[in-house]
CSV table of C-alpha atoms and ligand atoms in Angstrom, one decimal:
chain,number,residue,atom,x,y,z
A,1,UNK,CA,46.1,-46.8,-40.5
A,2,UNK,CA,44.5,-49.7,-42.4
A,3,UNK,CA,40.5,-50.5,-42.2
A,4,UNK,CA,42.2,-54.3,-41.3
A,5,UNK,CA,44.0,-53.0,-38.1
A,6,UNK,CA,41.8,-54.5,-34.4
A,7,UNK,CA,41.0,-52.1,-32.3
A,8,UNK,CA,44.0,-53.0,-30.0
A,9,UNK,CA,46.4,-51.9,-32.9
A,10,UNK,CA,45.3,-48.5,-33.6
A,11,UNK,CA,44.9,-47.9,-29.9
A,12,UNK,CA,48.6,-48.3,-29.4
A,13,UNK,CA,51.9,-46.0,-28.9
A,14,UNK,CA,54.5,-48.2,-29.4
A,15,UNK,CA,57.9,-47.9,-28.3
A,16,UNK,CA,60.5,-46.2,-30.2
A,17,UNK,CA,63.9,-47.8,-29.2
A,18,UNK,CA,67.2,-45.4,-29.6
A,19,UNK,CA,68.5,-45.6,-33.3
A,20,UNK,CA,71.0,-47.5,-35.1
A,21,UNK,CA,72.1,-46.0,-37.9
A,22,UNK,CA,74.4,-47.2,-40.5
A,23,UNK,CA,77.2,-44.1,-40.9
A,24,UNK,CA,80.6,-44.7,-40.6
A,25,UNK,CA,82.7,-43.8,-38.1
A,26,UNK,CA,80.2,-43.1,-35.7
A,27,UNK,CA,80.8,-42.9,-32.4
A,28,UNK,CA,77.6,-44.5,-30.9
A,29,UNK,CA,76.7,-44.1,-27.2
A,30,UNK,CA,73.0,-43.6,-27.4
A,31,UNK,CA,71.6,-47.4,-26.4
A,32,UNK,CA,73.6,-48.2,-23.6
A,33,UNK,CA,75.3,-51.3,-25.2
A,34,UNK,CA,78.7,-52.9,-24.0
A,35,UNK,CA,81.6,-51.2,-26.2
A,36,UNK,CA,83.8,-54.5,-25.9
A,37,UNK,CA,82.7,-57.8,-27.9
A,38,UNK,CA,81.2,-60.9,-25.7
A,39,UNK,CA,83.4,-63.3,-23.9
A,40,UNK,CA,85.4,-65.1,-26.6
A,41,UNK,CA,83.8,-68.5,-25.1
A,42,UNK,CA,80.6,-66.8,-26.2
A,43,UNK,CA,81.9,-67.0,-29.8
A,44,UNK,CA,83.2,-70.4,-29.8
A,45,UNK,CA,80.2,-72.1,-28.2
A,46,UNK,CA,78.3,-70.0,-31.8
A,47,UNK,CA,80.6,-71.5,-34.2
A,48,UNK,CA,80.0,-75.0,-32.3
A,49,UNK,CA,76.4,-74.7,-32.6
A,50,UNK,CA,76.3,-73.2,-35.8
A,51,UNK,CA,77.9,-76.7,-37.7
A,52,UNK,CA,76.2,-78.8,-35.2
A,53,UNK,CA,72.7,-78.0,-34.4
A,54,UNK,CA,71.1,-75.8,-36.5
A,55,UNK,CA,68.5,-78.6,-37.9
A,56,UNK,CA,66.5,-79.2,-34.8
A,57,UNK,CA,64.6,-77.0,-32.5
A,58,UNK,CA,66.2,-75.6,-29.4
A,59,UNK,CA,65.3,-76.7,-25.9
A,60,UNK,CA,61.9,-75.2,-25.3
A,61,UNK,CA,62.9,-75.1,-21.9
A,62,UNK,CA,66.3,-73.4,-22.1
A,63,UNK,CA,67.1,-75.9,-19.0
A,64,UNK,CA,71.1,-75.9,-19.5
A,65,UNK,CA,70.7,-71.8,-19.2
A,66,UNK,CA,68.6,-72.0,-16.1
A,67,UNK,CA,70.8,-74.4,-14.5
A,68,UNK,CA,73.7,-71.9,-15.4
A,69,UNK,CA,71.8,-69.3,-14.2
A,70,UNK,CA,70.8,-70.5,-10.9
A,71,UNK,CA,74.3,-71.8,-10.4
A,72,UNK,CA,75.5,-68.3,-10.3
A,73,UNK,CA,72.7,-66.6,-8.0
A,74,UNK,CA,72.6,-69.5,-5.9
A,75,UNK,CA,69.0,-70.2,-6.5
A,76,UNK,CA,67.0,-73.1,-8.4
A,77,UNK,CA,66.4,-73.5,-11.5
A,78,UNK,CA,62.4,-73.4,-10.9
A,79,UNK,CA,63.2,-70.1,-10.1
A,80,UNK,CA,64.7,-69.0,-13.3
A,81,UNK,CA,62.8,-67.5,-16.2
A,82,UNK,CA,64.1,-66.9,-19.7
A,83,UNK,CA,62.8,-64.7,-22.8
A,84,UNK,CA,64.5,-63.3,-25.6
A,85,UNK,CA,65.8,-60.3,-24.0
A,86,UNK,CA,64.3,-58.6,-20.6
A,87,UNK,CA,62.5,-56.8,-22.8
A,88,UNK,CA,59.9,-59.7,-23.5
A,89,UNK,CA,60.2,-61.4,-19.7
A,90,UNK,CA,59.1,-57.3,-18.8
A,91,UNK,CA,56.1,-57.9,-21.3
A,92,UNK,CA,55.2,-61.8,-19.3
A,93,UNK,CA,55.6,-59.5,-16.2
A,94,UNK,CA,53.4,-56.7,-16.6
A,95,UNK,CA,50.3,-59.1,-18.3
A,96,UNK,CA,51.3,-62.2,-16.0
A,97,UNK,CA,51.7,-60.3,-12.4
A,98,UNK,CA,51.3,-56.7,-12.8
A,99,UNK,CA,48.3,-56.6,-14.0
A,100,UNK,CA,45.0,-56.4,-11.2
A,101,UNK,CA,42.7,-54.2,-10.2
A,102,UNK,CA,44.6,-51.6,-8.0
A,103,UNK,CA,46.8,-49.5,-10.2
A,104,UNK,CA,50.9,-50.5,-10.8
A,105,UNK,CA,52.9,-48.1,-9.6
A,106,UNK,CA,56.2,-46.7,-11.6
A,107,UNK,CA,58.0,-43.5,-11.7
A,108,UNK,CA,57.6,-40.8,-13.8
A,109,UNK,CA,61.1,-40.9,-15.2
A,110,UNK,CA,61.7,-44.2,-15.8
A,111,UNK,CA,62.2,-47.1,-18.9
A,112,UNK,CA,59.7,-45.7,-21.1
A,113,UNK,CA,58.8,-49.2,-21.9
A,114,UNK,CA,56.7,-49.9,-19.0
A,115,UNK,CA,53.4,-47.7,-20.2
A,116,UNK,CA,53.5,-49.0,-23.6
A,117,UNK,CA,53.1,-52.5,-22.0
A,118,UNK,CA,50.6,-51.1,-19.8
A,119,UNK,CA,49.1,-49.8,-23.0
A,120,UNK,CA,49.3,-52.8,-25.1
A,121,UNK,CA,48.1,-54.9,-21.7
A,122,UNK,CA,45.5,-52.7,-20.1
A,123,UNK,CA,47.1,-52.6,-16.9
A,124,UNK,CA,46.0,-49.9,-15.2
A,125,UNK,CA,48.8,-47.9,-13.7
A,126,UNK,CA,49.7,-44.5,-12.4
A,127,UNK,CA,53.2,-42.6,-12.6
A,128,UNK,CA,54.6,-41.6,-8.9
A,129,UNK,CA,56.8,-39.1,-9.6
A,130,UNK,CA,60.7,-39.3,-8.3
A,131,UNK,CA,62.0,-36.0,-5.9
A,132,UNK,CA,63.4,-32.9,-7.4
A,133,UNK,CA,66.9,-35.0,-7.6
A,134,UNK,CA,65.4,-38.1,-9.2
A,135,UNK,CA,65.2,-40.5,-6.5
A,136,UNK,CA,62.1,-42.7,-5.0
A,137,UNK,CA,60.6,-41.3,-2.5
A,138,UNK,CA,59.4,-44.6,-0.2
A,139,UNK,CA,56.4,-43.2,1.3
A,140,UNK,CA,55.4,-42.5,-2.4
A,141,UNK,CA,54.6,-46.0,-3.1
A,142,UNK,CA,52.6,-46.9,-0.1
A,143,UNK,CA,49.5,-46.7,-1.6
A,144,UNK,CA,46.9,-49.4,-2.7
A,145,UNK,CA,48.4,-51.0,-5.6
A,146,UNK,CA,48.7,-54.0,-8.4
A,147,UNK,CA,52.3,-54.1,-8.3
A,148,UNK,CA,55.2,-51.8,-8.0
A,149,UNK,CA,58.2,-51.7,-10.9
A,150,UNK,CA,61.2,-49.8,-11.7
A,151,UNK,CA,64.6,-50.2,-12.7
A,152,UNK,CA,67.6,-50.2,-10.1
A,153,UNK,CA,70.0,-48.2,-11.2
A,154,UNK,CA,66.7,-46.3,-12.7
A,155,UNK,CA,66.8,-45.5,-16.6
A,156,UNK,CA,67.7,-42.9,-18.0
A,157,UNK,CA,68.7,-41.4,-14.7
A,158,UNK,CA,71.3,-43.8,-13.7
A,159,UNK,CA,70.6,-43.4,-9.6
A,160,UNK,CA,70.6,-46.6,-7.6
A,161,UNK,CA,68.5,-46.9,-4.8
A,162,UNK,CA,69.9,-49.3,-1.8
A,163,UNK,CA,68.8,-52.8,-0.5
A,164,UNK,CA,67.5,-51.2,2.4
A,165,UNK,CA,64.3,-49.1,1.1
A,166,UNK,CA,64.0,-51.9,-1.7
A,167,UNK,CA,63.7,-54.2,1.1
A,168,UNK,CA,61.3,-51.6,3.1
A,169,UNK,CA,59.1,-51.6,-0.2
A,170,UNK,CA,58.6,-55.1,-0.4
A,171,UNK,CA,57.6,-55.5,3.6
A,172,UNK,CA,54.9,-53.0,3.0
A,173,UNK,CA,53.5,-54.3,-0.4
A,174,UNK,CA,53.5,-58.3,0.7
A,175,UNK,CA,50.2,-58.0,-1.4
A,176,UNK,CA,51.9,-57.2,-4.7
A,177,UNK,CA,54.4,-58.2,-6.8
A,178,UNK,CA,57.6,-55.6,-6.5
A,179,UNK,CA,59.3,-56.2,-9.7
A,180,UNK,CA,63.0,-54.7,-10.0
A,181,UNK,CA,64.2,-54.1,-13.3
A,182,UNK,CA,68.3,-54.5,-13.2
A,183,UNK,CA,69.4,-54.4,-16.3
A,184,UNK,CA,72.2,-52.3,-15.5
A,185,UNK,CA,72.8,-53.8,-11.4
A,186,UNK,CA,76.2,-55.0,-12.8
A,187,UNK,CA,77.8,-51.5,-13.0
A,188,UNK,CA,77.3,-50.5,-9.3
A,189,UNK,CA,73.9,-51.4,-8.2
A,190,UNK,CA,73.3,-53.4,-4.7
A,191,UNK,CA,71.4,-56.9,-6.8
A,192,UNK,CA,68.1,-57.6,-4.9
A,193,UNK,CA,69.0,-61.4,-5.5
A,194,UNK,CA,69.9,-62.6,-1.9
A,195,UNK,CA,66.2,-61.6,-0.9
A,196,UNK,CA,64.2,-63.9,-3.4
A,197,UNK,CA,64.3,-66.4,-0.9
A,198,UNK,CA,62.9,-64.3,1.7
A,199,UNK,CA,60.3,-62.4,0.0
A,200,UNK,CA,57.3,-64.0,-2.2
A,201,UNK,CA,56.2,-60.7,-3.9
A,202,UNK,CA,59.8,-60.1,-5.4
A,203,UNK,CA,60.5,-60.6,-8.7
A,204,UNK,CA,64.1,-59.7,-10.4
A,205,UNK,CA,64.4,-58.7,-14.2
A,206,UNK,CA,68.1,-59.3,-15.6
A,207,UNK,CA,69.5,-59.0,-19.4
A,208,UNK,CA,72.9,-60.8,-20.7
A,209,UNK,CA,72.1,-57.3,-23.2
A,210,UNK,CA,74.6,-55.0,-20.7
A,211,UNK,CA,77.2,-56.3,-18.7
A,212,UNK,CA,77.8,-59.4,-20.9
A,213,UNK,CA,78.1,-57.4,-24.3
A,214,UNK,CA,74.9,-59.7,-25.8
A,215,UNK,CA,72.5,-57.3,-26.6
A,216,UNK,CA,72.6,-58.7,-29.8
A,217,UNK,CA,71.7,-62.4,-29.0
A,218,UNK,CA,68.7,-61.5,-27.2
A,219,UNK,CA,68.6,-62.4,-23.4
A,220,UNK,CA,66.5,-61.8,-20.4
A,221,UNK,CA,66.2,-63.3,-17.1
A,222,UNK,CA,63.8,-63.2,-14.2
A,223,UNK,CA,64.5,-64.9,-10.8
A,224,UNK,CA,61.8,-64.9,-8.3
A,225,UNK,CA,59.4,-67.9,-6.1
A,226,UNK,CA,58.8,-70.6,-8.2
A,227,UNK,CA,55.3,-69.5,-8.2
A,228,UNK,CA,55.8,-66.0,-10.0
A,229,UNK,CA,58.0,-68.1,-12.7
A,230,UNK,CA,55.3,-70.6,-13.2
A,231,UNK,CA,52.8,-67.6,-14.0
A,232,UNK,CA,56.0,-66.4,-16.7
A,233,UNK,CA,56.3,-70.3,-18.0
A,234,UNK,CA,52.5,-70.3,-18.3
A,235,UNK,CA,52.4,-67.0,-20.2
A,236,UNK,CA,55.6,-67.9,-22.3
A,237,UNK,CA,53.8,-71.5,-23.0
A,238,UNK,CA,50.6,-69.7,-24.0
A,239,UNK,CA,52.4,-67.6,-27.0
A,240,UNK,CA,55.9,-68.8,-28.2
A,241,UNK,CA,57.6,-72.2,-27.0
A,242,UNK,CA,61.1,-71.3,-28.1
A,243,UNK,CA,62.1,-67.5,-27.3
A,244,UNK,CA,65.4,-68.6,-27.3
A,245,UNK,CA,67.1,-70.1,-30.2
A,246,UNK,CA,69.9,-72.4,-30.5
A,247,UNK,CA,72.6,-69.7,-30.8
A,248,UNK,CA,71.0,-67.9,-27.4
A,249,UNK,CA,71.1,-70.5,-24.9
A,250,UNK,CA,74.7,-72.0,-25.7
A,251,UNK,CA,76.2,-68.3,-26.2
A,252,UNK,CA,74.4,-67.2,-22.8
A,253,UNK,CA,75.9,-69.9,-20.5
A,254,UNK,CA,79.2,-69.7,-22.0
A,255,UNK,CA,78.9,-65.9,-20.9
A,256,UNK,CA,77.2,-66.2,-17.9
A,257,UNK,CA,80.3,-68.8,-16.4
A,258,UNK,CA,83.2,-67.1,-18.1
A,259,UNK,CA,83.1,-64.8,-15.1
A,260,UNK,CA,86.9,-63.4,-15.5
A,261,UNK,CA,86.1,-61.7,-18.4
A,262,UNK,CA,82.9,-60.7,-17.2
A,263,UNK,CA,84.9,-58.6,-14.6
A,264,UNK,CA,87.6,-57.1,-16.5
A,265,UNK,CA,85.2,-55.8,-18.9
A,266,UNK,CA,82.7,-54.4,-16.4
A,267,UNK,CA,85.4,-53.4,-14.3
A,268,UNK,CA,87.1,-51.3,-17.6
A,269,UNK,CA,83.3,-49.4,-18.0
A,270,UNK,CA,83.2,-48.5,-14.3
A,271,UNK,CA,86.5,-46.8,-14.5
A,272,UNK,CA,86.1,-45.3,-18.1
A,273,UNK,CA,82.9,-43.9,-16.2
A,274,UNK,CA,84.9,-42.2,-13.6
A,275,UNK,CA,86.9,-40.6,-15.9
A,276,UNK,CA,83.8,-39.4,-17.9
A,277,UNK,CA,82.3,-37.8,-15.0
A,278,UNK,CA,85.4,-35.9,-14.0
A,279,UNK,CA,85.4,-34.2,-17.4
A,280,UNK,CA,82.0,-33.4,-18.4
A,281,UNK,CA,82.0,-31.6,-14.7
A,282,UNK,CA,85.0,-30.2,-15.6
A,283,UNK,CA,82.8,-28.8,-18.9
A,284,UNK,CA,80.5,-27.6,-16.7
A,285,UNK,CA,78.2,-30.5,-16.9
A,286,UNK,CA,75.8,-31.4,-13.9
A,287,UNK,CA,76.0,-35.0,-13.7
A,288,UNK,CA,73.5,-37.2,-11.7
A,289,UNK,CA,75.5,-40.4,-10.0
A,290,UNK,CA,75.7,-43.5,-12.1
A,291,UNK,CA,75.5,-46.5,-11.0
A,292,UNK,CA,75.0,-47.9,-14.5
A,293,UNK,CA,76.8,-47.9,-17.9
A,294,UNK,CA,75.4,-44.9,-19.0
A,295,UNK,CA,75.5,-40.6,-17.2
A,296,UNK,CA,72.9,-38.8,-17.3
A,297,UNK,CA,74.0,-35.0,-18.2
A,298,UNK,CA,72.8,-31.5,-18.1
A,299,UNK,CA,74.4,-28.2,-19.0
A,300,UNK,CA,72.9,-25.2,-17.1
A,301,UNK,CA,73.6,-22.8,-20.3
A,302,UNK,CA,72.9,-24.9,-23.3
A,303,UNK,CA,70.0,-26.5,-25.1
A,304,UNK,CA,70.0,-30.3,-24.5
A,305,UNK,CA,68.3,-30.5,-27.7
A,306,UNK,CA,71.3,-28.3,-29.4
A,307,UNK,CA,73.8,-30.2,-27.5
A,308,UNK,CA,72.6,-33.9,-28.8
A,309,UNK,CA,72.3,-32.5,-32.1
A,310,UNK,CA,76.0,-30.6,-32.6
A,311,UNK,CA,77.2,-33.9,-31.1
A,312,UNK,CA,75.7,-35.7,-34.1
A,313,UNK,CA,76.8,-33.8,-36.6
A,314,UNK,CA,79.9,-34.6,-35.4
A,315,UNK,CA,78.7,-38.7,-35.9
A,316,UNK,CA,78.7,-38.9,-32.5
A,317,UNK,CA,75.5,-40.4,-31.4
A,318,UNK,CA,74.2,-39.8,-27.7
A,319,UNK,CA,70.4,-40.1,-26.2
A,320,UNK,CA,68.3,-37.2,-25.8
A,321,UNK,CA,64.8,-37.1,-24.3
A,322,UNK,CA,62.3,-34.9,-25.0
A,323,UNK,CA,60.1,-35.5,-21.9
A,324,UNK,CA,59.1,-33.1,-19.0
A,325,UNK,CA,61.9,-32.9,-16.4
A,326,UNK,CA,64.2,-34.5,-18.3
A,327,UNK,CA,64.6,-32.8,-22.0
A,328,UNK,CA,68.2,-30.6,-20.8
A,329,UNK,CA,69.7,-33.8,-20.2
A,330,UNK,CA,71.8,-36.4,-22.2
A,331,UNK,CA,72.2,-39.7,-21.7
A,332,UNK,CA,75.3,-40.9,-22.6
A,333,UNK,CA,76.6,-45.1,-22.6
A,334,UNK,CA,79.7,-44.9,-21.3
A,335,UNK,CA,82.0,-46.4,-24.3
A,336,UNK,CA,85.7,-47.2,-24.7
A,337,UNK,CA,88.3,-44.7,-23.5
A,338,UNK,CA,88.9,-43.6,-27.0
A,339,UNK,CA,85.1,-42.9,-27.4
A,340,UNK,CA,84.9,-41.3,-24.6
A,341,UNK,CA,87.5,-38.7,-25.0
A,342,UNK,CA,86.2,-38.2,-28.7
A,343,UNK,CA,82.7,-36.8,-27.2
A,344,UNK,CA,84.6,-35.0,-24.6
A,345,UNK,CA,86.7,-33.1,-26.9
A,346,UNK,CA,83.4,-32.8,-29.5
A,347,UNK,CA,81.9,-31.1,-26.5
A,348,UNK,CA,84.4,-29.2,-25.4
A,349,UNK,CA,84.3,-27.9,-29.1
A,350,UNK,CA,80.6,-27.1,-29.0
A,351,UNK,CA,81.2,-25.0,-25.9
A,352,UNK,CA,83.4,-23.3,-27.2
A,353,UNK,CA,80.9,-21.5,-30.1
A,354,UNK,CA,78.2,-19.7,-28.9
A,355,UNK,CA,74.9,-21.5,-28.8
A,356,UNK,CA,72.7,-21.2,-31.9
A,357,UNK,CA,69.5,-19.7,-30.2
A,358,UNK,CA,67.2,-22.3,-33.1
A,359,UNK,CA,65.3,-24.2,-31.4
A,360,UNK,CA,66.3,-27.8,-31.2
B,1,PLP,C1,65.8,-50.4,-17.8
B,1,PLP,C2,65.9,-51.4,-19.0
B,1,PLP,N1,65.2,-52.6,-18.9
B,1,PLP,C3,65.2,-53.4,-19.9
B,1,PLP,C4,65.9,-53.2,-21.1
B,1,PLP,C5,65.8,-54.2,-22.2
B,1,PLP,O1,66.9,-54.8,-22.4
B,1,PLP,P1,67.0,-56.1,-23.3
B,1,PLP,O2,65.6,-56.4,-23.9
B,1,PLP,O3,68.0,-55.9,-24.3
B,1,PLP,O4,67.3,-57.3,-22.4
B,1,PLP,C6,66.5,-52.0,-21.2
B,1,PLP,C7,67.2,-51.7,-22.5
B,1,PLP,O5,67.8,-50.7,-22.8
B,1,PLP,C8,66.5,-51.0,-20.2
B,1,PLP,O6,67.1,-49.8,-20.3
């Protein structure tokens, strides 16, 4: 706390993301990033751009990355948006459509992003909580409301609600923006992108950060009517004119068209993921269905809290919430094979002892 910090500053909670920390050999599955390295185009369009272009400013527009984009889901480039990362286009989102009179609606277990932003914004909000088994309940959300946001698969849960009832939710709510956040669609989800066409109030959040190993480079997308993007552009325009650099927009359409790799690595996490589930059942483990690159996990005689830390003493590295509902359960990214069967026989180790009865 400084006498020089606004009002707004000391008012706010900010996010804490999951940590990286620098030990070696650690097995890290605690942020939900790819375990294989981006398309080897990716790399090559880097090293290109690195001796080349460096000197001048990047396209303010990313245009070559919208038309890439918009290439791929078959919409127009008008009706692309892009931010460094989805976490930034989620922040345009909530102060540039989200944000009215009537409360936005979001789950109670969800990406804890969204009420820091509400925070930070002032957008008024209120948390509709998911059923016993953490799905959305559609009658839930048929309320008066300023807009209507969550992620599909949900975060940290991993449970994918169908087109159907996301389809449902935006015919009811034609006077609010329903904003989906897929960051993780690529894994198993049902993509709400065939219906931006059809539906005004529907607004689409993507990341290259998941399925296209870039959480490093700092991607986000948003596909929606050309007049929710404008309200983004005009937001994005009012605050910083090149989100993405240089190194961004070449390295994200090299990934977004090398699409062979692109399925042989998500393919690879989706069956690494099957294989993970078996086995923590086998442990014991309750496992909620994933349709993402992460499983969210519960033992129903140990400490979550004891569980996430035994597993880290061991340098292996997993997320654990403490939250109402949700603080028995880890959330674990779903690594390589050989990661994989390192926290599987780390747990089955931990099992093994008896629990330490300190509280964790
Ligand atoms: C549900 C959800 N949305 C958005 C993001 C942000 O991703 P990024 O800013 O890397 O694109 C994350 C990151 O973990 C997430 O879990």
């Amino acid at each position: 706390m400084s006498i020089y910090w606004s009002s707004v500053v000391r008012g706010l909670t900010p996010y804490v993301p999951g940590e990286q920390p620098k030990l070696a050999n650690l097995v890290k599955l605690n942020t939900n990033e790819n375990p294989y390295p981006p398309s080897p185009k990716v790399l090559e369009a880097l090293k290109r751009e690195a001796a080349e272009g460096l000197r001048l400013y990047p396209d303010p527009n990313s245009e070559r990355l919208k038309e890439a984009l918009a290439e791929y889901y078959g919409v127009t480039p008008k009706q692309v948006f892009v931010g460094n990362g989805s976490d930034e286009v989620l922040a345009h989102a909530f102060l540039g459509l989200l944000k009215h009179a009537h409360p936005l609606l979001f789950p109670d277990i969800t990406y804890s992003f969204y009420p820091v932003y509400c925070k930070l914004y002032d957008v008024p909000y209120r948390i509709v909580p998911l059923t016993e088994d953490f799905a959305i309940r559609l009658e839930d959300y048929t309320q008066p409301n300023g807009g209507i946001i969550f992620p599909n698969p949900n975060a940290p849960t991993g449970r994918p609600l169908a087109l159907g009832p996301i389809e449902e939710l935006l015919k009811r709510n034609t006077d609010s923006v329903v904003a989906i956040d897929e960051a993780y669609v690529d894994f198993g989800g049902e993509s709400a992108v065939g219906l931006v066409d059809k539906y005004p109030n529907l607004l689409i959040i993507q990341t290259l950060s998941k399925a296209r190993s870039l959480a490093g480079l700092r991607v986000g997308y948003a596909l929606g009517e050309a007049a929710l993007i404008e309200a983004l552009e005009r937001l994005k325009n009012s605050f910083n004119s090149y989100p993405l650099d240089r190194f961004a927009i070449v390295g994200a359409v090299e990934a977004i068209k090398d699409q062979a790799y692109f399925e042989e690595t998500r393919a690879a996490i989706i069956r690494t993921r099957g294989v993970l589930v078996e086995n923590l059942a086998a442990l014991g483990f309750t496992v909620v269905p994933s349709a993402a690159n992460f499983v969210f996990a519960r033992h129903p005689e140990r400490d979550g809290g004891e569980l996430f830390q035994r597993l880290r003493d061991k340098s292996i590295i997993v997320r654990h919430f403490r939250l109402p509902r949700i603080d028995q359960y880890l959330r674990i990214t779903v690594g390589t094979d050989e990661q994989c069967a390192m926290l599987v026989e780390a747990l089955e180790e931990i099992l093994s002892r008896e629990p330490s009865g300190a509280s964790f």
